[in-house]
Coordinates of C-alpha atoms in Angstrom, one line a residue:
M1 CA 121.7 148.1 68.2
V2 CA 120.6 146.1 70.9
T3 CA 123.6 143.5 72.7
P4 CA 122.1 139.9 73.5
L5 CA 121.7 139.1 76.9
L6 CA 123.0 135.6 77.4
N7 CA 122.7 133.0 80.4
T8 CA 119.9 135.1 82.0
I9 CA 117.2 132.3 81.4
D10 CA 115.3 130.9 84.4
R11 CA 115.9 127.3 83.2
T12 CA 114.0 126.1 86.3
S13 CA 110.7 126.1 84.5
S14 CA 110.1 123.9 81.7
L15 CA 107.2 126.9 80.5
P16 CA 108.3 129.8 78.2
L17 CA 107.7 133.5 80.0
H18 CA 104.3 134.6 79.8
V19 CA 104.6 138.5 79.5
V20 CA 102.0 141.1 79.0
H21 CA 103.7 144.7 77.9
V22 CA 101.4 147.8 77.6
E23 CA 103.9 150.5 76.6
D24 CA 102.4 153.4 73.9
D25 CA 106.4 154.4 73.1
K26 CA 107.0 152.5 69.7
P27 CA 110.8 152.6 70.0
L28 CA 110.7 151.1 73.7
R29 CA 108.2 148.4 73.0
G30 CA 110.7 147.2 70.1
I31 CA 113.9 147.6 72.1
L32 CA 112.6 145.7 75.2
R33 CA 111.0 142.9 72.4
A34 CA 114.3 142.4 70.8
T35 CA 116.3 141.7 74.1
F36 CA 113.4 139.4 75.5
R37 CA 113.7 137.5 72.4
A38 CA 117.8 137.5 72.5
S39 CA 117.7 136.1 76.0
E40 CA 114.6 133.8 75.7
P41 CA 113.6 133.1 72.2
A42 CA 110.2 131.1 73.0
I43 CA 108.9 133.4 75.5
D44 CA 105.4 134.3 74.9
L45 CA 105.1 138.1 74.6
H46 CA 102.1 140.0 74.2
Q47 CA 102.4 144.0 73.5
F48 CA 99.4 146.4 73.4
V49 CA 99.5 150.1 73.1
S50 CA 97.0 150.9 75.8
A51 CA 95.4 149.7 78.4
D52 CA 92.0 149.3 77.1
E53 CA 93.4 146.9 74.6
A54 CA 95.3 144.9 76.9
V55 CA 91.8 144.1 79.1
S56 CA 90.1 141.6 77.2
Y57 CA 93.8 139.3 77.2
I58 CA 94.1 139.6 80.5
E59 CA 90.9 138.7 81.7
S60 CA 91.2 135.6 79.3
N61 CA 94.4 134.7 80.3
W62 CA 95.1 135.9 83.6
Q63 CA 96.3 132.5 85.8
T64 CA 99.0 131.9 83.5
I65 CA 100.5 135.5 82.8
D66 CA 103.7 135.6 84.7
L67 CA 104.7 139.0 84.2
F68 CA 102.8 142.6 83.8
I69 CA 105.0 145.1 82.5
L70 CA 103.2 148.7 82.5
D71 CA 103.6 152.0 81.8
I72 CA 101.3 154.6 84.0
R73 CA 100.9 157.0 81.2
L74 CA 98.8 155.5 79.0
P75 CA 96.2 156.8 76.4
G76 CA 92.6 155.9 76.5
E77 CA 90.3 155.8 79.4
M78 CA 92.4 153.8 82.1
N79 CA 95.9 154.7 82.8
G80 CA 98.7 152.2 84.4
L81 CA 97.7 152.3 88.0
E82 CA 94.4 151.7 87.2
L83 CA 95.1 148.5 85.3
A84 CA 97.5 147.5 88.1
Q85 CA 94.5 147.5 90.2
K86 CA 92.2 145.6 87.9
I87 CA 94.7 143.0 87.3
R88 CA 94.5 142.7 91.0
A89 CA 90.8 142.5 91.2
L90 CA 91.0 139.6 89.0
N91 CA 93.2 138.0 91.5
C92 CA 95.9 137.2 88.7
P93 CA 98.9 135.6 90.4
G94 CA 101.1 137.2 87.7
Y95 CA 104.1 139.9 89.0
V96 CA 103.3 143.4 88.3
V97 CA 105.9 145.9 87.1
L98 CA 105.2 149.8 87.0
T99 CA 107.4 152.2 84.8
S100 CA 107.3 155.7 84.0
A101 CA 109.6 158.7 83.4
Y102 CA 107.9 160.8 85.5
S103 CA 106.5 160.7 89.4
P104 CA 106.7 157.5 90.7
P105 CA 103.5 155.9 92.5
S106 CA 103.4 156.3 95.9
R107 CA 105.0 153.2 98.5
E108 CA 101.4 152.3 99.8
F109 CA 100.3 152.2 96.3
L110 CA 103.0 149.9 95.6
T111 CA 102.6 147.7 98.9
E112 CA 98.9 147.5 98.2
I113 CA 98.7 146.0 94.6
R114 CA 102.1 144.1 95.2
S115 CA 104.2 145.4 92.6
E116 CA 107.4 146.9 91.4
Y117 CA 108.7 150.3 90.0
Y118 CA 111.6 151.0 87.9
P119 CA 112.0 154.3 86.5
K120 CA 112.6 155.2 83.1
P121 CA 115.2 155.7 80.8
W122 CA 116.0 151.9 81.1
H123 CA 119.0 150.5 81.5
I124 CA 118.0 147.8 79.3
L125 CA 120.3 144.8 79.9
E126 CA 119.8 145.1 83.5
L127 CA 116.5 145.4 83.3
T128 CA 116.0 142.3 80.9
E129 CA 118.0 140.0 83.8
K130 CA 115.6 141.3 86.2
L131 CA 112.3 141.1 84.2
L132 CA 113.3 137.4 83.2
K133 CA 113.3 136.1 86.8
Y134 CA 109.5 137.1 87.4
R135 CA 108.4 133.6 86.7
L136 CA 105.2 131.8 88.2
A137 CA 106.1 128.8 89.8
T138 CA 105.4 125.6 87.9
P139 CA 103.5 122.8 89.7
K140 CA 104.8 119.9 90.4
P141 CA 103.4 116.7 89.1
E142 CA 102.0 114.3 92.1
T143 CA 103.3 111.6 93.1
P144 CA 101.3 108.5 92.4
K145 CA 100.1 106.7 95.3
R146 CA 101.3 103.1 96.1
S147 CA 99.1 100.6 97.5
P148 CA 100.2 98.5 100.0
A149 CA 102.1 95.8 99.5
K150 CA 100.4 92.4 100.0
T151 CA 102.0 89.8 101.7
A152 CA 101.8 86.0 101.4
P153 CA 100.1 83.7 103.9
L154 CA 102.2 82.3 106.3
E155 CA 102.8 78.8 105.5
P156 CA 101.9 76.4 108.4
P157 CA 105.0 74.9 110.0
L158 CA 106.6 71.8 109.4
S159 CA 105.6 68.4 111.5
K160 CA 108.5 67.4 113.4
T161 CA 106.8 63.7 113.8
P162 CA 108.8 61.2 111.4
I163 CA 106.6 59.9 108.9
N164 CA 107.3 56.0 108.4
P165 CA 108.2 54.9 104.9
P166 CA 105.4 53.5 103.0
Q167 CA 105.0 49.3 103.2
A168 CA 104.9 47.4 100.2
A169 CA 102.3 45.6 99.3
G170 CA 101.7 42.2 100.9
T171 CA 104.4 42.9 104.0
S172 CA 103.6 43.4 107.8
P173 CA 105.0 46.1 109.5
E174 CA 108.3 45.7 110.6
K175 CA 109.0 45.0 114.3
H176 CA 111.4 47.1 116.5
T177 CA 112.9 45.3 119.4
L178 CA 114.7 46.8 122.1
P179 CA 118.5 46.6 122.4
P180 CA 119.9 44.0 124.9
D181 CA 120.5 45.5 128.1
P182 CA 124.5 45.4 129.3
L183 CA 123.4 45.9 132.8
H184 CA 120.8 42.8 133.0
P185 CA 121.8 40.3 130.8
P186 CA 118.9 37.6 129.8
H187 CA 119.4 34.6 132.0
P188 CA 120.3 30.6 130.5
P189 CA 116.9 28.6 130.5
N190 CA 116.6 26.3 133.6
E191 CA 115.4 22.7 133.1
N192 CA 114.3 22.8 136.9
D193 CA 112.6 26.1 136.8
H194 CA 108.8 25.0 136.0
T195 CA 107.7 28.5 136.2
Q196 CA 109.7 28.9 133.2
K197 CA 108.5 25.8 131.0
T198 CA 105.9 23.2 132.3
A199 CA 105.9 19.6 130.4
P200 CA 103.0 18.9 128.3
L201 CA 100.6 16.1 130.2
R202 CA 100.6 12.8 128.8
K203 CA 96.9 11.2 128.2
T204 CA 96.0 7.7 129.2
A205 CA 93.7 5.1 127.9
P206 CA 90.4 5.1 129.6
L207 CA 90.1 2.2 132.2
H208 CA 87.2 -0.4 131.6
K209 CA 85.5 -2.6 133.9
T210 CA 86.2 -6.8 133.9
D211 CA 83.4 -9.2 134.4
K212 CA 85.0 -9.8 137.8
G213 CA 84.9 -6.1 138.4
D214 CA 88.5 -5.0 138.2
L215 CA 89.5 -2.0 136.6
V216 CA 92.1 -2.4 133.8

């Protein structure tokens, strides 16, 4: 009986984990499948008996596969090591995990194909907890670029010149007089000042000559 593994799902991704598992041992396939689904029910798991069967699926979905779990000893023309090399030749971004009950591959080989190795027999709960962390980063949505805000045109400054109120029709404009100067009060009119006021000239009747030659 497999104990469900709880609280091991990487909640940072909204997409289910996409896994390719290649294993010729049927009980091991069943155990891994049950543990994966108990931990992440929406997992996208594809299991194959041989590398030859898995190649066509990998070639069609290589960009979205998060994890490859490969047994080294497999039936058919291609073993797990050769399948791992083909996966890297296809430039698959997913993680590669090799597993076997026999001799492990060399450290140089693991470095070359950028893979991990887990020996058999597995401690299934610990292994599944580790495998669930092999997840490709989900690309972040692009933030839409904001166009620069348009500034309103500046209004012309208000004129400081006072504006005269409109005159009513038929009226003359109001005259403005200066206030009296307290230091120089106006002088009263002087009757003897001829510069101020001049008496009007009196008109006289024209002179006429008489018969005697006198002017009257």
